[in-house]
Short mmCIF file of C-alpha atoms in Angstrom, two decimals:
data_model
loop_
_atom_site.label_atom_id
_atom_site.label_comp_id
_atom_site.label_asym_id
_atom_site.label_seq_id
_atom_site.Cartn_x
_atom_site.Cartn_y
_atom_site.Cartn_z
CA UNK A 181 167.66 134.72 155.15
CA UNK A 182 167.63 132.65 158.14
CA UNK A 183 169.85 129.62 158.19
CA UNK A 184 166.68 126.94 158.34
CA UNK A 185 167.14 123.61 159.27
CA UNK A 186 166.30 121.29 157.16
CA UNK A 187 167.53 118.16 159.33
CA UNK A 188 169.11 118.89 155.20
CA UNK A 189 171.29 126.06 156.41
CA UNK A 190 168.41 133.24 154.98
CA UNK A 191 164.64 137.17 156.59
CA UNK A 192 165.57 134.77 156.43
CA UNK A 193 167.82 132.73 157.96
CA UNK A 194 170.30 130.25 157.74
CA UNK A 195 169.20 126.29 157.48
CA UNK A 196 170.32 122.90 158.79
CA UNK A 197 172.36 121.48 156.10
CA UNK A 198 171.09 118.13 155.09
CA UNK A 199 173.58 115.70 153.67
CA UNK A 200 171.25 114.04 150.83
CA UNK A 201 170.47 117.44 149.89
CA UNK A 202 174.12 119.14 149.59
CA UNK A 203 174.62 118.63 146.31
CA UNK A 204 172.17 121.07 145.04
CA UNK A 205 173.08 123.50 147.96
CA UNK A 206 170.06 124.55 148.56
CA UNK A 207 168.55 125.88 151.54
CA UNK A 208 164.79 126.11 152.39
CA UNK A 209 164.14 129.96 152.98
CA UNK A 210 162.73 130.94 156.43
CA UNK A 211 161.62 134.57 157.29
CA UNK A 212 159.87 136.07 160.10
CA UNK A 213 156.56 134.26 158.91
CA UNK A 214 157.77 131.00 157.63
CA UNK A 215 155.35 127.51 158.27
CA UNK A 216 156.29 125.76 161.13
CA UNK A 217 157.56 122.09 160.38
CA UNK A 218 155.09 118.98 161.36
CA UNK A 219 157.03 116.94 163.72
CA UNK A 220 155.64 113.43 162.02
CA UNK A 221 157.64 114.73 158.34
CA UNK A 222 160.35 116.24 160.15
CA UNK A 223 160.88 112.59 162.52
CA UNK A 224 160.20 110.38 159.27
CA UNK A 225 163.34 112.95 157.37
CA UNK A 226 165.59 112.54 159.42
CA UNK A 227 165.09 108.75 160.50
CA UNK A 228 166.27 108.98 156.52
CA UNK A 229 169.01 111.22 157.18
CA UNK A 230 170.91 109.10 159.58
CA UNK A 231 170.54 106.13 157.63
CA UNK A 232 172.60 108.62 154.78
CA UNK A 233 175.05 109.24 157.52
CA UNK A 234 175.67 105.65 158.90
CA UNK A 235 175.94 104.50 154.85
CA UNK A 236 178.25 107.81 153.74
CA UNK A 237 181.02 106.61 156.96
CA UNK A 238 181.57 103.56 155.81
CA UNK A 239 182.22 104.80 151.48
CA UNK A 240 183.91 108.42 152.85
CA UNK A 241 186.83 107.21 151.51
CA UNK A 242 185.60 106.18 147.95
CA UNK A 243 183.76 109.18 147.67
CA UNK A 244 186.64 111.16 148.33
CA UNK A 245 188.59 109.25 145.56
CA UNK A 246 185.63 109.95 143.06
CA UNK A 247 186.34 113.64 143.10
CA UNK A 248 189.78 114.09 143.25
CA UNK A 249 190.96 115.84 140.05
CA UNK A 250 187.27 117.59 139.71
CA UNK A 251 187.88 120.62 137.42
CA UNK A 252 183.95 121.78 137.95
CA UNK A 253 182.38 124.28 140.39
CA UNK A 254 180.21 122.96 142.35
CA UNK A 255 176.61 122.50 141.70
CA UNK A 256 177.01 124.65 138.40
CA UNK A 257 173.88 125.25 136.68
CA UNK A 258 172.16 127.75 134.08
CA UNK A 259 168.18 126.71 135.13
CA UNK A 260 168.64 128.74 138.78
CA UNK A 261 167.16 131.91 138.23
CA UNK A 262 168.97 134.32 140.56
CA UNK A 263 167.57 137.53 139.96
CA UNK A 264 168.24 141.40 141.34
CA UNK A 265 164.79 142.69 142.03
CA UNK A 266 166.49 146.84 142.06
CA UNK A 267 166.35 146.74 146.37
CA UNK A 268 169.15 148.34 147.82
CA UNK A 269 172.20 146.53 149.06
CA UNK A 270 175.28 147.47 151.23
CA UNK A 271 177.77 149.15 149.28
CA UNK A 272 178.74 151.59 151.36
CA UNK A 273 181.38 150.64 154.32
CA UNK A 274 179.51 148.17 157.13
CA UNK A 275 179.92 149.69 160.53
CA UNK A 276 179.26 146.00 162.15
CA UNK A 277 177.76 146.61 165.50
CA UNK A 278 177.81 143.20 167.90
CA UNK A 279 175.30 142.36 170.83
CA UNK A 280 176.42 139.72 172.77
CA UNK A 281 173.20 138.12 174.79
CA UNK A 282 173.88 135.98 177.38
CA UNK A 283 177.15 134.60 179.21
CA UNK A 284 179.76 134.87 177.15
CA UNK A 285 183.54 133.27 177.36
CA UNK A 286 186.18 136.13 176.07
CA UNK A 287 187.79 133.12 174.32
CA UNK A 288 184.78 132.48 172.20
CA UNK A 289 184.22 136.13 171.46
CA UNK A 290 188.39 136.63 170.30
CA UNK A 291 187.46 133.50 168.04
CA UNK A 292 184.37 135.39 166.35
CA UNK A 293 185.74 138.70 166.26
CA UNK A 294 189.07 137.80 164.58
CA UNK A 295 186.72 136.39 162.21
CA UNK A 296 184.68 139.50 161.61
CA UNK A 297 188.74 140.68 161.21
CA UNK A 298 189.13 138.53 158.55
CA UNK A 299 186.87 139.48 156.11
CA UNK A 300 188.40 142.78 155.67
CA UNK A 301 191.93 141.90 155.59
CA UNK A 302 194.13 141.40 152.93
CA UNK A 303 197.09 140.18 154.98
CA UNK A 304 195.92 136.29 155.53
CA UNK A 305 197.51 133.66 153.71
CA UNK A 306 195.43 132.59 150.70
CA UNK A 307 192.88 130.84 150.57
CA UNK A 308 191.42 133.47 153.37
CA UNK A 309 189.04 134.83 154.48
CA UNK A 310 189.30 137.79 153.00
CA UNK A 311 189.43 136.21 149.37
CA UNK A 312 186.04 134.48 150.27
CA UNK A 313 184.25 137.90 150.93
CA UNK A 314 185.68 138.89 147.25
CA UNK A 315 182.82 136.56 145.34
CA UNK A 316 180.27 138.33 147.92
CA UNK A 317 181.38 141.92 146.38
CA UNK A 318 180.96 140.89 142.90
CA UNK A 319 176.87 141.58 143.06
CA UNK A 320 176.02 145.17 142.30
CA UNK A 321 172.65 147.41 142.47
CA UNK A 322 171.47 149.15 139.88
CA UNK A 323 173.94 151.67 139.51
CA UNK A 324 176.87 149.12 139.30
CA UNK A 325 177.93 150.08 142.39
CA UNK A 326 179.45 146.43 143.94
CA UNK A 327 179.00 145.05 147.91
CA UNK A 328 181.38 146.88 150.37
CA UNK A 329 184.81 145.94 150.91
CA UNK A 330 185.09 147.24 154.26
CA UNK A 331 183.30 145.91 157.58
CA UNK A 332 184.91 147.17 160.37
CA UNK A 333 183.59 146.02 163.80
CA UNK A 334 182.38 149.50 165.33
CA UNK A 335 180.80 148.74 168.79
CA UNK A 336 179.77 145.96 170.96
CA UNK A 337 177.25 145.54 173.93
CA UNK A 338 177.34 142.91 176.24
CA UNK A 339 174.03 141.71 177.71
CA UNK A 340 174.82 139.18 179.92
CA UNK A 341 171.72 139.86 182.23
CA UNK A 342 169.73 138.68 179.55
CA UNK A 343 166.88 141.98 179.68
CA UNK A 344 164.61 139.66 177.55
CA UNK A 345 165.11 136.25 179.12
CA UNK A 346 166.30 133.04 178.50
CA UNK A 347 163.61 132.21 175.78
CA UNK A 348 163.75 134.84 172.50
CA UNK A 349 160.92 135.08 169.81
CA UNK A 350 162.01 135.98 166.69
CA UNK A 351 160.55 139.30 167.07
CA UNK A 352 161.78 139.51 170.76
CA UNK A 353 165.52 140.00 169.20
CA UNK A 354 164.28 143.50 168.04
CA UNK A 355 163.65 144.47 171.54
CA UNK A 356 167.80 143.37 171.79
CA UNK A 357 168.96 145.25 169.96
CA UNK A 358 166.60 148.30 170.93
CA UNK A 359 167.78 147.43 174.62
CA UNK A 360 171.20 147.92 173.13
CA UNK A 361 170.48 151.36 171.86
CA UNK A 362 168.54 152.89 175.01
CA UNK A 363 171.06 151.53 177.84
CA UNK A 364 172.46 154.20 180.00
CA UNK A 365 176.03 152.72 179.84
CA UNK A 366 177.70 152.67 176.86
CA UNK A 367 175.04 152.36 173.97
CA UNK A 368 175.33 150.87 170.67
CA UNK A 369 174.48 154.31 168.24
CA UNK A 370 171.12 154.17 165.98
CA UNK A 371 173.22 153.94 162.45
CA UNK A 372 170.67 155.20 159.76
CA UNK A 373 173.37 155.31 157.66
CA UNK A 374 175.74 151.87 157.22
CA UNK A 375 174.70 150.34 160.52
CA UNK A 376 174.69 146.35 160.52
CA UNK A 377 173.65 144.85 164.09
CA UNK A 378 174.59 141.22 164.84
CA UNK A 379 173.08 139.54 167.80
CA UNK A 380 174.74 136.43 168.73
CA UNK A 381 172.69 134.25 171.78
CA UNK A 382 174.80 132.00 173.91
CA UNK A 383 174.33 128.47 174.19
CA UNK A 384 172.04 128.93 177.29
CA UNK A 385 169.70 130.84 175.44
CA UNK A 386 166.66 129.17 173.44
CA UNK A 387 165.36 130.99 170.36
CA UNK A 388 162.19 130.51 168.57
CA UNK A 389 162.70 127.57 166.06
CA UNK A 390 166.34 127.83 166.80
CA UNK A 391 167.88 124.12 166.19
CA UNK A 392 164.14 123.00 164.88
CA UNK A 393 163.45 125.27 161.51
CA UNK A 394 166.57 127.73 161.34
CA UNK A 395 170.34 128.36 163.13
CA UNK A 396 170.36 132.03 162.29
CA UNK A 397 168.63 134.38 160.06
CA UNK A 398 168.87 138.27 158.97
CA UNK A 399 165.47 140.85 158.31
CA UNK A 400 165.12 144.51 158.86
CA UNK A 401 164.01 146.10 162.10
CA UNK A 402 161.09 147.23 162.75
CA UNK A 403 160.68 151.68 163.28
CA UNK A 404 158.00 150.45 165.67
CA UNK A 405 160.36 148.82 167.95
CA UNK A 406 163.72 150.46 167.31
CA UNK A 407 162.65 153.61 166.26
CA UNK A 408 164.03 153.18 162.40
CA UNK A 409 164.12 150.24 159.95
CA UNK A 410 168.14 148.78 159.98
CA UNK A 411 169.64 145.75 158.65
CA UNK A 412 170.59 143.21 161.65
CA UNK A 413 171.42 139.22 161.98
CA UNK A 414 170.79 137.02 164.85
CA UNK A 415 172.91 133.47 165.28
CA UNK A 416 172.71 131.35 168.00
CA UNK A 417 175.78 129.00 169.77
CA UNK A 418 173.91 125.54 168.83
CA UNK A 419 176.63 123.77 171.24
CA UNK A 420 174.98 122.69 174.19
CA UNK A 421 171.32 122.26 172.44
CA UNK A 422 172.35 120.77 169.00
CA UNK A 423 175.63 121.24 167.53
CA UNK A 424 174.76 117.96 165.13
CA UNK A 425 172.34 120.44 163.18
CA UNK A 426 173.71 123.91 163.21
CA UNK A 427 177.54 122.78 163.64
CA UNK A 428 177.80 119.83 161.28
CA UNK A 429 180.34 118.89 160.16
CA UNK A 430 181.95 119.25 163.82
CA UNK A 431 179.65 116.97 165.08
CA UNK A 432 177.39 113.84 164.55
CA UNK A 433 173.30 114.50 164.57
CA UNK A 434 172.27 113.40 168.13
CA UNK A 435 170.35 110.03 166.84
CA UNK A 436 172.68 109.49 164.02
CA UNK A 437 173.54 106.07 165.40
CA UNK A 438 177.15 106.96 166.18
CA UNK A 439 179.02 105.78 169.41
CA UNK A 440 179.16 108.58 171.75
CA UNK A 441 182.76 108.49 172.05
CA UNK A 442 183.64 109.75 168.53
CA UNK A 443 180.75 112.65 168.00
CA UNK A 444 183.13 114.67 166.31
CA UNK A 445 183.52 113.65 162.48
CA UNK A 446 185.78 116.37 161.69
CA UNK A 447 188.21 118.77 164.42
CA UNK A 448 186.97 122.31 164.91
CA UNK A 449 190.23 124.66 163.81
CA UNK A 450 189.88 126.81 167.12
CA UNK A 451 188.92 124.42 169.59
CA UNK A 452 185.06 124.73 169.89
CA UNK A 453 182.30 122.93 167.64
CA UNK A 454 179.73 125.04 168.52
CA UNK A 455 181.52 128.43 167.84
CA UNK A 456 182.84 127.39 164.52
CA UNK A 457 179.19 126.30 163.76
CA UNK A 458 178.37 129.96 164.37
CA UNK A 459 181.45 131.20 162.29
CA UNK A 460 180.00 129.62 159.40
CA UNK A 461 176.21 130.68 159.95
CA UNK A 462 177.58 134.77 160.28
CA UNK A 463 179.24 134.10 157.50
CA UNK A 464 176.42 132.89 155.65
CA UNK A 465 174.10 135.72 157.19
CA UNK A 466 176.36 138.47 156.58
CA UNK A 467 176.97 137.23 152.89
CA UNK A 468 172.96 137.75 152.39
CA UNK A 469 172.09 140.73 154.73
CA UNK A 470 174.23 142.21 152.25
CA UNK A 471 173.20 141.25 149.36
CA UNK A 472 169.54 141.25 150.61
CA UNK A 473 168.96 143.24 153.68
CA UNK A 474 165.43 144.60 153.04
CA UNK A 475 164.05 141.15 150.97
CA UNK A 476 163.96 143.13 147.83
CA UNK A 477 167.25 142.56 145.92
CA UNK A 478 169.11 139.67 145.15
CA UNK A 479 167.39 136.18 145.43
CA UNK A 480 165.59 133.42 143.39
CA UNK A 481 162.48 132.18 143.65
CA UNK A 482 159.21 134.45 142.88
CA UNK A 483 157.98 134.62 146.90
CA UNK A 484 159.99 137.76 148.51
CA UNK A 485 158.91 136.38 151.84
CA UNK A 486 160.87 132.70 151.13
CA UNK A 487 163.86 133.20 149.28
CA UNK A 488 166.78 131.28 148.15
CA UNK A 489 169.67 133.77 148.81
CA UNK A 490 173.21 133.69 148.01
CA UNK A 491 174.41 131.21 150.80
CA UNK A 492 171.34 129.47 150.94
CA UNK A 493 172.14 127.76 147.34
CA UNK A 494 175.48 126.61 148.92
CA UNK A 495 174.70 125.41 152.24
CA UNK A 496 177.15 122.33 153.41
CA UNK A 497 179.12 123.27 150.21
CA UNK A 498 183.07 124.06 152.01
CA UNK A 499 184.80 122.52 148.87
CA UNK A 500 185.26 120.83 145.73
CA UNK A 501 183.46 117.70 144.92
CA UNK A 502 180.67 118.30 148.00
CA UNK A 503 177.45 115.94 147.77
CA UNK A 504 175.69 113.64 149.14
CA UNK A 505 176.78 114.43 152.73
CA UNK A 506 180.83 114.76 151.53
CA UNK A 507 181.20 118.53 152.51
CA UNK A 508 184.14 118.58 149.84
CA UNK A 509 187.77 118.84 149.73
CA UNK A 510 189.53 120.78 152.55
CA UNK A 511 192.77 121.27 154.16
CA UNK A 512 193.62 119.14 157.77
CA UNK A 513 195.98 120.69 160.45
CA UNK A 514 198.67 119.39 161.88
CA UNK A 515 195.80 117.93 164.14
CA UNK A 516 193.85 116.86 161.42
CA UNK A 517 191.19 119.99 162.23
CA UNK A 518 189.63 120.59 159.11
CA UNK A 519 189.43 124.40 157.21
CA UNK A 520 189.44 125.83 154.33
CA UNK A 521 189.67 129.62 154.84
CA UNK A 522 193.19 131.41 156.24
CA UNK A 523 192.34 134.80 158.91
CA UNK A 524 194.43 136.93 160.73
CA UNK A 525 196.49 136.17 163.75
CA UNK A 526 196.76 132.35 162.68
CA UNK A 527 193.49 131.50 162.61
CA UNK A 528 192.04 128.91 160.46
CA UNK A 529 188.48 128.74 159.88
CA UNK A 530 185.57 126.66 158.22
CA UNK A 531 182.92 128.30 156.19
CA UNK A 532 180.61 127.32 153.81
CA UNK A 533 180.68 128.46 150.19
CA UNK A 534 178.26 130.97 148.01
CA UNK A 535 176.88 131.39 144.32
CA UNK A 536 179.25 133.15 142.24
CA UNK A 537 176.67 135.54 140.06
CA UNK A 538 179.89 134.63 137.07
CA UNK A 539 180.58 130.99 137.44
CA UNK A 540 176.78 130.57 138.38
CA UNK A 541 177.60 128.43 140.82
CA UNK A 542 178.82 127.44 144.30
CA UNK A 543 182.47 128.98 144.52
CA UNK A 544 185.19 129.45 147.27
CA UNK A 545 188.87 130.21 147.14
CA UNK A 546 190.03 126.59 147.97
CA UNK A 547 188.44 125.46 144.84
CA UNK A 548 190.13 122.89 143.07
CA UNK A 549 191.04 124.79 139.86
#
């Protein structure tokens, strides 16, 4: 579901993490018809929010002490009622199909893609990225069949004259990817089969709620627009318009009360705060567009329309001992860049964690065992 913000990230989308709400790892569900946020509520939450933020820097070292040695999953629980409600899911091998809208850098792309690498790799040095993907697989439909192993990145379309404009409804990123199908050079195919489309906007580009209610989300198309009904994802580069909300923990909330000169509060891995902001959000989307790509299989809650999915339960959870705005225990560089996944060619990466259907409860592979 989308990544929503909730200045707290599924037809959702993916939400702003908020740091007095990480513990629970929850994430406030926001399709294509979710209720827009009143401004007064959202002002007054996060005037809250940045008094958590100015209190957690000065005790980030105690609470760092008080988990060490943690021998719990995080935010375990038997009350969440995760349920499979017999929709399909993506079992069979993901042809991953990306649309890149806007003016891209090839840097930024190589760090994404070796990321979409990743998942499907079994080379990387554990904890990677690869093992991550592994507590994705472990839901199953109805016939026990489990979530693919495989994604393999199958075609890409650059849009850089952005066809739709600078400003994209949610339903406007339909039309993308149908512009991406109907182009005379080069098209994306029209996968009935195991298509997945991923639009990714550049940070020029301004998306409906984007950075307000939700940093990325997944649905279905619609036949009316692109001829058939297809799983797809949109997430948007949140670094020039608010990499505090949809890139945290790379970088302070823009009225958190910090000094400009030290916005980021932990080193991206690969350079750029608001692409490994992004990472995290695809991870988070692709982790419940499969497990949920037509809002009819696995989520909690009884309204189809607002889930909690997968990643939504976990969001700012990266490691053990996350609450209360600590996003857990992870590994530093040699430039004190923080990760806690391994990928291909080197890379290091930081991505959020998701509810283990076994544990019942927020797992990754640098868990503290």
């Amino acid at each position: 579901m989308p990544i929503n913000v909730r200045c707290c990230g599924s037809g959702s989308g993916a939400a702003v993490p908020r740091p007095d709400s990480i513990s629970s790892g929850c994430a406030e569900a926001k399709h294509q018809n979710h209720k827009p946020i009143q401004v007064q509520d959202m002002l007054h939450s996060c005037h809250l929010l940045f008094i958590c933020f100015s209190f957690l820097a000065r005790f980030s070292n105690a609470q760092s002490n008080q988990f060490k040695g943690t021998k719990n999953y995080e935010g375990s629980s038997n009350l969440l009622d995760l349920q499979y409600h017999m929709g399909p899911i993506l079992t069979s091998p993901i042809n991953l199909y990306i649309i890149w809208y806007g003016n891209w850098n090839p840097k930024d792309q190589s760090t994404i893609k070796d990321f979409l690498y990743s998942l499907s790799s079994s080379s990387s040095v554990s904890p990677s990225t690869f093992d991550w993907w592994q507590t994705v697989r472990l839901y199953t439909d109805q016939t026990g069949s489990n979530i693919t192993e495989s994604i393999s990145l199958s075609g890409e379309f650059i849009d850089s004259r952005y066809s739709h404009g600078k400003f994209l409804t949610r339903l406007s990123i339909q039309s993308v990817i149908k512009s991406s199908l109907d182009t005379l050079y080069r098209p994306l195919p029209l996968n009935y089969n195991n298509g997945l489309y991923l639009v990714l906007t550049s940070s020029d580009v301004q998306v409906q709620d984007f950075c307000r209610a939700v940093c990325g989300f997944h649905y279905f198309t619609f036949s009316s627009i692109v001829g058939a009904t297809l799983p797809y994802a949109w997430v948007g580069d949140s670094g020039a318009q608010c990499p505090g909300v949809c890139a945290y923990p790379f970088a302070w909330p823009k009225y958190s009360g910090m000094p400009s000169g030290n916005k980021n509060i932990m080193g991206a891995p690969n350079g750029d705060p608001g692409i490994e902001g992004m990472i995290s959000v695809i991870a988070h989307e692709l982790a419940e567009v499969s497990t949920n790509p037509f809002v009819n299989a696995w989520y909690a809650g009884n309204d189809p329309s607002a889930p909690d999915e997968i990643a939504d339960l976990c969001v700012g959870v990266y490691g053990s001992g996350a609450g209360g705005g600590f996003v857990g225990h992870v590994y530093k560089d040699k430039m004190g860049n923080g990760y806690n996944l391994n990928g291909v060619k080197g890379r290091r990466f930081l991505v959020q964690w998701v509810w283990d259907p076994i544990k019942r409860s927020c797992f990754g592979p640098n868990a503290i065992q």
